[in-house]
Tab-separated table of C-alpha atoms and ligand atoms in Angstrom:
chain	number	residue	atom	x	y	z
A	1	UNK	CA	67.121	32.033	35.909
A	2	UNK	CA	67.552	30.292	32.620
A	3	UNK	CA	65.454	31.166	29.424
A	4	UNK	CA	65.313	30.414	25.924
A	5	UNK	CA	65.134	33.257	23.043
A	6	UNK	CA	66.393	34.806	20.155
A	7	UNK	CA	67.682	38.196	18.728
A	8	UNK	CA	67.697	37.622	15.102
A	9	UNK	CA	65.012	36.161	13.043
A	10	UNK	CA	66.810	33.314	11.519
A	11	UNK	CA	65.871	29.821	9.961
A	12	UNK	CA	65.688	27.310	12.759
A	13	UNK	CA	68.485	25.171	11.426
A	14	UNK	CA	70.692	28.148	12.246
A	15	UNK	CA	72.609	27.700	15.584
A	16	UNK	CA	71.711	31.199	16.722
A	17	UNK	CA	67.882	30.804	15.973
A	18	UNK	CA	67.185	29.968	19.523
A	19	UNK	CA	69.718	29.951	22.328
A	20	UNK	CA	69.757	29.758	26.077
A	21	UNK	CA	70.524	32.881	28.293
A	22	UNK	CA	70.330	33.923	31.932
A	23	UNK	CA	68.271	36.555	33.568
A	24	UNK	CA	67.084	38.052	36.703
A	25	UNK	CA	64.044	36.211	37.972
A	26	UNK	CA	61.172	38.669	37.999
A	27	UNK	CA	58.989	39.795	40.916
A	28	UNK	CA	54.953	39.703	40.633
A	29	UNK	CA	53.125	42.759	41.266
A	30	UNK	CA	49.242	43.495	41.050
A	31	UNK	CA	47.432	40.733	39.365
A	32	UNK	CA	50.501	38.853	38.416
A	33	UNK	CA	51.431	35.278	39.363
A	34	UNK	CA	54.960	33.937	39.325
A	35	UNK	CA	54.999	30.527	37.718
A	36	UNK	CA	57.635	27.864	37.735
A	37	UNK	CA	57.150	26.462	34.248
A	38	UNK	CA	57.128	22.691	34.236
A	39	UNK	CA	55.801	22.052	30.602
A	40	UNK	CA	55.209	24.058	27.413
A	41	UNK	CA	54.081	23.434	23.943
A	42	UNK	CA	54.636	25.044	20.508
A	43	UNK	CA	52.170	26.657	18.311
A	44	UNK	CA	52.211	28.160	14.708
A	45	UNK	CA	52.531	31.631	16.317
A	46	UNK	CA	55.967	30.927	17.933
A	47	UNK	CA	57.281	30.041	14.325
A	48	UNK	CA	55.716	33.208	12.855
A	49	UNK	CA	57.162	35.466	15.645
A	50	UNK	CA	60.429	33.880	15.614
A	51	UNK	CA	61.195	33.911	11.816
A	52	UNK	CA	59.430	37.224	10.632
A	53	UNK	CA	61.260	40.465	10.979
A	54	UNK	CA	64.785	41.549	9.818
A	55	UNK	CA	65.989	43.818	12.814
A	56	UNK	CA	68.572	42.368	15.416
A	57	UNK	CA	66.651	42.774	18.713
A	58	UNK	CA	68.473	44.736	21.425
A	59	UNK	CA	67.767	41.896	24.063
A	60	UNK	CA	66.754	38.187	23.463
A	61	UNK	CA	63.197	38.036	23.060
A	62	UNK	CA	61.445	35.121	24.970
A	63	UNK	CA	58.432	33.451	23.208
A	64	UNK	CA	56.241	30.414	23.981
A	65	UNK	CA	52.538	30.539	24.420
A	66	UNK	CA	51.175	27.561	26.492
A	67	UNK	CA	52.619	26.480	30.042
A	68	UNK	CA	51.755	24.060	32.846
A	69	UNK	CA	53.457	25.181	36.189
A	70	UNK	CA	53.358	25.760	39.850
A	71	UNK	CA	52.673	29.250	41.371
A	72	UNK	CA	55.493	30.303	43.120
A	73	UNK	CA	54.736	33.949	44.285
A	74	UNK	CA	51.721	36.096	43.764
A	75	UNK	CA	51.187	39.901	43.508
A	76	UNK	CA	49.292	42.050	45.980
A	77	UNK	CA	46.047	42.011	44.127
A	78	UNK	CA	45.819	38.476	43.296
A	79	UNK	CA	42.584	36.722	44.592
A	80	UNK	CA	42.147	33.669	42.178
A	81	UNK	CA	45.398	31.678	43.088
A	82	UNK	CA	47.723	31.004	45.824
A	83	UNK	CA	51.383	29.477	46.142
A	84	UNK	CA	51.778	26.134	45.021
A	85	UNK	CA	48.638	25.877	42.704
A	86	UNK	CA	49.309	24.021	39.642
A	87	UNK	CA	48.087	26.010	36.759
A	88	UNK	CA	47.997	26.165	32.949
A	89	UNK	CA	47.576	29.171	30.444
A	90	UNK	CA	48.460	30.503	27.052
A	91	UNK	CA	49.603	34.033	28.309
A	92	UNK	CA	49.836	37.247	26.533
A	93	UNK	CA	51.014	38.357	23.163
A	94	UNK	CA	52.711	41.424	24.433
A	95	UNK	CA	54.648	39.786	27.448
A	96	UNK	CA	57.608	37.630	27.858
A	97	UNK	CA	56.509	33.992	27.160
A	98	UNK	CA	56.777	30.347	28.615
A	99	UNK	CA	60.252	29.445	27.485
A	100	UNK	CA	61.869	30.256	30.649
A	101	UNK	CA	62.354	28.859	33.857
A	102	UNK	CA	59.873	31.276	35.681
A	103	UNK	CA	56.995	33.290	34.059
A	104	UNK	CA	54.855	36.344	35.013
A	105	UNK	CA	51.329	35.857	34.148
A	106	UNK	CA	47.952	38.054	34.838
A	107	UNK	CA	45.858	35.784	36.923
A	108	UNK	CA	42.803	36.497	34.865
A	109	UNK	CA	44.227	34.518	32.034
A	110	UNK	CA	44.847	31.445	33.982
A	111	UNK	CA	43.277	28.417	34.776
A	112	UNK	CA	43.747	25.597	37.406
A	113	UNK	CA	45.421	22.693	35.608
A	114	UNK	CA	43.520	19.387	35.033
A	115	UNK	CA	44.279	17.209	38.078
A	116	UNK	CA	44.223	13.924	36.185
A	117	UNK	CA	46.434	14.948	33.374
A	118	UNK	CA	50.303	14.920	33.405
A	119	UNK	CA	51.954	18.209	32.934
A	120	UNK	CA	52.910	17.317	29.372
A	121	UNK	CA	49.144	16.214	28.655
A	122	UNK	CA	47.903	19.477	30.105
A	123	UNK	CA	50.562	21.609	28.337
A	124	UNK	CA	48.999	20.675	24.924
A	125	UNK	CA	45.819	22.528	25.709
A	126	UNK	CA	45.689	26.145	26.911
A	127	UNK	CA	46.160	28.135	23.557
A	128	UNK	CA	44.052	25.909	21.222
A	129	UNK	CA	41.353	25.418	23.882
A	130	UNK	CA	40.871	29.070	24.389
A	131	UNK	CA	40.584	29.637	20.502
A	132	UNK	CA	38.364	26.832	19.928
A	133	UNK	CA	35.930	27.761	22.659
A	134	UNK	CA	36.080	31.381	21.941
A	135	UNK	CA	35.505	30.688	18.092
A	136	UNK	CA	32.777	28.379	18.763
A	137	UNK	CA	30.612	29.662	21.625
A	138	UNK	CA	31.347	33.562	21.419
A	139	UNK	CA	32.225	34.395	17.791
A	140	UNK	CA	29.977	31.718	16.188
A	141	UNK	CA	27.346	32.347	18.929
A	142	UNK	CA	26.824	28.445	19.382
A	143	UNK	CA	25.291	27.705	22.839
A	144	UNK	CA	26.986	24.653	24.114
A	145	UNK	CA	24.002	24.052	26.590
A	146	UNK	CA	21.233	23.986	23.682
A	147	UNK	CA	22.080	20.426	22.848
A	148	UNK	CA	18.609	19.772	21.318
A	149	UNK	CA	18.776	22.583	19.028
A	150	UNK	CA	22.467	21.972	18.050
A	151	UNK	CA	21.652	18.335	17.231
A	152	UNK	CA	19.740	19.704	14.246
A	153	UNK	CA	22.873	21.856	13.134
A	154	UNK	CA	25.985	21.063	11.319
A	155	UNK	CA	29.472	22.588	11.336
A	156	UNK	CA	32.161	22.392	8.843
A	157	UNK	CA	35.860	22.483	10.708
A	158	UNK	CA	38.399	23.218	8.058
A	159	UNK	CA	41.749	21.517	9.358
A	160	UNK	CA	40.359	18.915	11.952
A	161	UNK	CA	43.614	17.517	12.917
A	162	UNK	CA	45.901	20.395	13.688
A	163	UNK	CA	46.299	21.832	17.351
A	164	UNK	CA	43.238	23.875	17.209
A	165	UNK	CA	40.931	21.559	15.016
A	166	UNK	CA	41.569	18.634	17.390
A	167	UNK	CA	39.971	20.585	20.378
A	168	UNK	CA	37.401	22.324	18.304
A	169	UNK	CA	35.963	18.961	16.880
A	170	UNK	CA	35.686	17.479	20.491
A	171	UNK	CA	33.934	20.796	21.819
A	172	UNK	CA	31.621	20.886	18.758
A	173	UNK	CA	30.866	17.285	19.354
A	174	UNK	CA	30.170	17.995	23.195
A	175	UNK	CA	27.932	20.762	22.156
A	176	UNK	CA	25.574	18.385	20.174
A	177	UNK	CA	26.576	19.415	16.666
A	178	UNK	CA	26.963	17.262	13.803
A	179	UNK	CA	30.478	17.606	12.984
A	180	UNK	CA	32.250	17.518	9.261
A	181	UNK	CA	35.998	18.026	9.668
A	182	UNK	CA	38.530	18.232	6.923
A	183	UNK	CA	41.586	15.932	6.859
A	184	UNK	CA	43.732	15.002	3.884
A	185	UNK	CA	45.643	11.968	4.921
A	186	UNK	CA	44.898	8.403	6.369
A	187	UNK	CA	46.673	9.551	9.782
A	188	UNK	CA	44.611	12.679	9.833
A	189	UNK	CA	41.431	11.157	9.041
A	190	UNK	CA	41.778	8.566	11.811
A	191	UNK	CA	43.215	11.163	14.290
A	192	UNK	CA	40.259	13.478	13.760
A	193	UNK	CA	37.316	10.986	13.761
A	194	UNK	CA	38.883	9.797	17.194
A	195	UNK	CA	38.540	13.439	18.322
A	196	UNK	CA	34.845	14.105	17.620
A	197	UNK	CA	34.436	14.223	13.938
A	198	UNK	CA	31.468	12.577	12.694
A	199	UNK	CA	32.331	12.857	9.034
A	200	UNK	CA	35.656	13.901	7.182
A	201	UNK	CA	36.155	15.755	3.945
A	202	UNK	CA	39.522	16.259	2.085
A	203	UNK	CA	40.692	19.881	2.086
A	204	UNK	CA	43.266	19.001	-0.635
A	205	UNK	CA	40.008	18.517	-2.873
A	206	UNK	CA	37.250	20.849	-3.823
A	207	UNK	CA	35.469	21.116	-0.365
A	208	UNK	CA	32.094	22.053	-2.177
A	209	UNK	CA	32.223	18.852	-4.066
A	210	UNK	CA	33.430	17.116	-0.818
A	211	UNK	CA	30.572	18.276	1.475
A	212	UNK	CA	27.988	17.770	-1.109
A	213	UNK	CA	29.027	14.418	-1.824
A	214	UNK	CA	28.065	13.666	1.805
A	215	UNK	CA	24.625	14.873	0.992
A	216	UNK	CA	24.752	18.405	2.583
A	217	UNK	CA	23.900	21.362	0.316
A	218	UNK	CA	24.807	23.820	2.908
A	219	UNK	CA	26.149	23.928	6.508
A	220	UNK	CA	24.905	26.021	9.615
A	221	UNK	CA	28.459	26.980	10.692
A	222	UNK	CA	32.039	27.042	9.390
A	223	UNK	CA	35.107	27.364	11.375
A	224	UNK	CA	38.158	27.987	9.214
A	225	UNK	CA	41.616	27.101	10.826
A	226	UNK	CA	43.842	26.933	7.853
A	227	UNK	CA	44.252	29.002	4.581
A	228	UNK	CA	41.531	31.576	4.692
A	229	UNK	CA	42.140	32.847	1.144
A	230	UNK	CA	42.416	29.341	-0.286
A	231	UNK	CA	38.765	28.256	1.223
A	232	UNK	CA	37.039	31.484	1.070
A	233	UNK	CA	35.051	31.019	-2.066
A	234	UNK	CA	34.285	27.267	-0.944
A	235	UNK	CA	33.002	28.812	2.442
A	236	UNK	CA	30.754	31.281	0.641
A	237	UNK	CA	29.280	28.641	-1.538
A	238	UNK	CA	28.719	26.163	1.255
A	239	UNK	CA	27.204	28.216	4.114
A	240	UNK	CA	23.666	28.108	4.616
A	241	UNK	CA	21.585	31.392	4.452
A	242	UNK	CA	21.676	33.107	7.928
A	243	UNK	CA	24.652	30.884	8.734
A	244	UNK	CA	27.773	31.886	10.401
A	245	UNK	CA	31.553	31.637	9.428
A	246	UNK	CA	34.533	32.251	11.940
A	247	UNK	CA	38.240	32.315	10.917
A	248	UNK	CA	41.310	32.161	13.176
A	249	UNK	CA	43.707	32.751	10.239
A	250	UNK	CA	44.794	35.770	8.289
A	251	UNK	CA	43.903	36.609	4.618
A	252	UNK	CA	46.920	37.794	2.429
A	253	UNK	CA	44.596	39.298	-0.131
A	254	UNK	CA	41.328	41.299	0.308
A	255	UNK	CA	38.623	38.844	0.817
A	256	UNK	CA	35.073	39.438	-1.048
A	257	UNK	CA	32.456	39.938	1.624
A	258	UNK	CA	30.205	40.698	-0.901
A	259	UNK	CA	29.804	36.907	-1.628
A	260	UNK	CA	27.861	36.497	1.666
A	261	UNK	CA	25.288	39.224	0.887
A	262	UNK	CA	22.543	37.329	-0.544
A	263	UNK	CA	22.784	34.681	2.055
A	264	UNK	CA	22.959	37.381	4.595
A	265	UNK	CA	25.564	35.390	6.472
A	266	UNK	CA	28.023	36.590	9.124
A	267	UNK	CA	31.763	36.418	9.339
A	268	UNK	CA	33.629	36.703	12.368
A	269	UNK	CA	37.457	36.998	13.483
A	270	UNK	CA	38.743	34.967	16.376
A	271	UNK	CA	42.105	36.190	18.081
A	272	UNK	CA	42.786	34.316	21.334
A	273	UNK	CA	44.934	37.302	22.337
A	274	UNK	CA	42.407	40.090	21.788
A	275	UNK	CA	41.271	40.163	25.462
A	276	UNK	CA	44.547	40.547	27.249
A	277	UNK	CA	45.989	42.605	24.408
A	278	UNK	CA	43.350	45.081	24.813
A	279	UNK	CA	42.706	44.450	28.610
A	280	UNK	CA	39.053	44.061	27.761
A	281	UNK	CA	36.598	44.127	30.652
A	282	UNK	CA	35.634	40.460	29.918
A	283	UNK	CA	39.504	39.379	30.085
A	284	UNK	CA	38.637	37.107	33.163
A	285	UNK	CA	36.450	34.747	30.785
A	286	UNK	CA	39.722	33.282	29.785
A	287	UNK	CA	40.391	32.082	33.379
A	288	UNK	CA	36.670	30.719	33.414
A	289	UNK	CA	37.201	29.041	29.874
A	290	UNK	CA	40.297	27.239	31.043
A	291	UNK	CA	38.849	26.099	34.422
A	292	UNK	CA	35.739	24.653	32.382
A	293	UNK	CA	38.224	23.121	29.890
A	294	UNK	CA	40.033	21.612	33.050
A	295	UNK	CA	36.847	20.068	34.358
A	296	UNK	CA	35.945	18.720	30.875
A	297	UNK	CA	39.514	17.086	30.729
A	298	UNK	CA	39.492	15.774	34.263
A	299	UNK	CA	35.964	14.336	33.876
A	300	UNK	CA	37.043	12.551	30.409
A	301	UNK	CA	34.363	14.515	28.163
A	302	UNK	CA	37.412	15.871	26.125
A	303	UNK	CA	40.920	14.386	25.868
A	304	UNK	CA	44.417	15.947	25.585
A	305	UNK	CA	45.567	16.589	22.079
A	306	UNK	CA	49.240	15.648	22.912
A	307	UNK	CA	50.679	13.767	20.010
A	308	UNK	CA	54.637	14.281	20.334
A	309	UNK	CA	56.489	14.783	23.626
A	310	UNK	CA	60.197	15.273	24.456
A	311	UNK	CA	61.848	16.190	27.635
A	312	UNK	CA	63.672	18.254	29.233
A	313	UNK	CA	63.070	21.721	28.155
A	314	UNK	CA	66.114	22.984	26.276
A	315	UNK	CA	67.248	24.459	23.077
A	316	UNK	CA	67.477	21.158	21.138
A	317	UNK	CA	64.111	20.052	22.116
A	318	UNK	CA	62.565	23.207	21.408
A	319	UNK	CA	64.179	23.520	18.044
A	320	UNK	CA	62.788	20.055	17.228
A	321	UNK	CA	59.230	21.250	18.289
A	322	UNK	CA	59.486	24.461	15.851
A	323	UNK	CA	60.775	22.119	12.946
A	324	UNK	CA	57.809	19.736	13.582
A	325	UNK	CA	55.130	22.848	13.795
A	326	UNK	CA	56.928	24.522	10.841
A	327	UNK	CA	55.971	21.614	8.373
A	328	UNK	CA	52.356	22.826	8.417
A	329	UNK	CA	51.573	18.939	8.585
A	330	UNK	CA	51.183	18.725	12.557
A	331	UNK	CA	48.720	16.365	13.931
A	332	UNK	CA	47.541	17.474	17.453
A	333	UNK	CA	50.189	19.026	19.527
A	334	UNK	CA	53.989	18.694	20.387
A	335	UNK	CA	54.897	19.214	24.084
A	336	UNK	CA	58.184	19.592	26.051
A	337	UNK	CA	58.218	18.846	29.622
A	338	UNK	CA	60.994	18.757	32.680
B	401	NAP	N1	43.790	33.601	16.006
B	401	NAP	C1	44.096	32.830	16.736
B	401	NAP	O1	43.660	33.155	17.956
B	401	NAP	C2	44.758	31.376	16.486
B	401	NAP	C3	45.107	30.669	17.264
B	401	NAP	C4	45.612	29.530	17.059
B	401	NAP	C5	46.039	29.153	15.999
B	401	NAP	N2	46.096	30.270	14.973
B	401	NAP	C6	46.443	29.991	13.356
B	401	NAP	O2	45.450	29.051	13.022
B	401	NAP	C7	46.293	28.193	12.185
B	401	NAP	C8	46.046	26.637	12.681
B	401	NAP	O3	46.684	26.476	13.934
B	401	NAP	P1	46.981	24.899	14.460
B	401	NAP	O4	47.789	25.271	15.693
B	401	NAP	O5	45.807	24.279	14.578
B	401	NAP	O6	47.912	24.542	13.087
B	401	NAP	P2	48.781	23.294	12.962
B	401	NAP	O7	48.459	22.358	14.237
B	401	NAP	O8	50.065	23.608	12.703
B	401	NAP	O9	47.841	22.973	11.786
B	401	NAP	C9	48.301	21.754	11.087
B	401	NAP	C10	47.501	20.941	10.118
B	401	NAP	O10	46.897	22.185	9.242
B	401	NAP	C11	46.477	21.147	7.963
B	401	NAP	N3	46.489	22.092	6.740
B	401	NAP	C12	47.524	22.143	6.000
B	401	NAP	N4	47.296	22.909	4.939
B	401	NAP	C13	45.835	22.924	4.875
B	401	NAP	C14	44.906	23.758	4.145
B	401	NAP	N5	45.254	24.404	3.133
B	401	NAP	N6	43.512	23.492	4.473
B	401	NAP	C15	43.210	22.953	5.576
B	401	NAP	N7	44.172	22.341	6.449
B	401	NAP	C16	45.530	22.496	6.128
B	401	NAP	C17	47.372	20.010	7.885
B	401	NAP	O11	46.675	18.857	7.518
B	401	NAP	P3	47.302	18.040	6.053
B	401	NAP	O12	48.561	17.537	6.551
B	401	NAP	O13	46.308	16.804	6.246
B	401	NAP	O14	47.007	18.830	5.072
B	401	NAP	C18	47.827	19.837	9.481
B	401	NAP	O15	47.251	18.726	9.953
B	401	NAP	C19	47.658	28.822	12.010
B	401	NAP	O16	47.657	29.530	10.959
B	401	NAP	C20	47.776	29.166	13.465
B	401	NAP	O17	48.720	30.469	13.173
B	401	NAP	C21	45.286	31.320	15.210
């Protein structure tokens, strides 16, 4: 089978930054599905893994964490799927990725693809939806069914128009929350408003001033989706006493948790890969979340966040998608399909 990968951590403009090669099609065992990949998307994690490092790898590394495809074979322990099912998933951080013709993936982190969406529309969704869902409904402990209570609460989503923000705003809106999302340009302001934000603030300005100008002294929840270091002091100031903050990004210097002491606010991390990385007992919740997302997409409660698309899956199109995500100004998602 064909795959695209890298052996050295090079700038994307280098001809060898990503290249195509051949390898043997794998055989599924245990809970694994073998999926014929039809569409993929690119996330910031692809850029980080491809770029960061110095060593030359012994064999090419295949990345890619988002796929839509068809199940072609199943392992002997598989119970959730069968041959010919159309599936979507983000995959695992420690296994070979979706930038290949066929991919092995554990059935417990796979969902049935939304029937009413094209492969490209569906491929925009898995990684960002899992991240947004787990951050909102597990780490921030918002109950999506308690709409009456949620109507009285507000959430600040920092980076409303990126991949994760474009789903998080929609899910927070669906849960009944009053959604304040950050966006810094006319294009991103209109995008995030069209994806569930009730009000917008500008993350290039002081967020405390921006939120207070809207009439809110504090917010009940904050979901941080870009630049934890840069926004930490603003979040500590804006969070309501007993409020909840969650972050999906890494800090590059120590964060001062003491700033939350007097408010007794909580801070939680979200890492979408945790469950599969540590093979936790609740790993199957990613199967359930993806099926739920699929249902919400099919009934039109939320919509695909696809914004840029190319075809077919090849080195040139993958490089273009990496270049777009590398700008840190991506709006919604970039997808490549066959
Ligand atoms: N922990 C996890 O499980 C997990 C999962 C997914 C992603 N992530 C991480 O979360 C981050 C966001 O992912 P993503 O896919 O949503 O990224 P993305 O789509 O690349 O985000 C791009 C957006 O970020 C906004 N932005 C740039 N600088 C900002 C700042 N200082 N403050 C607020 N917003 C800013 C840009 O808006 P403007 O152009 O308007 O400034 C742009 O629209 C990345 O660092 C990614 O690695 C973590």
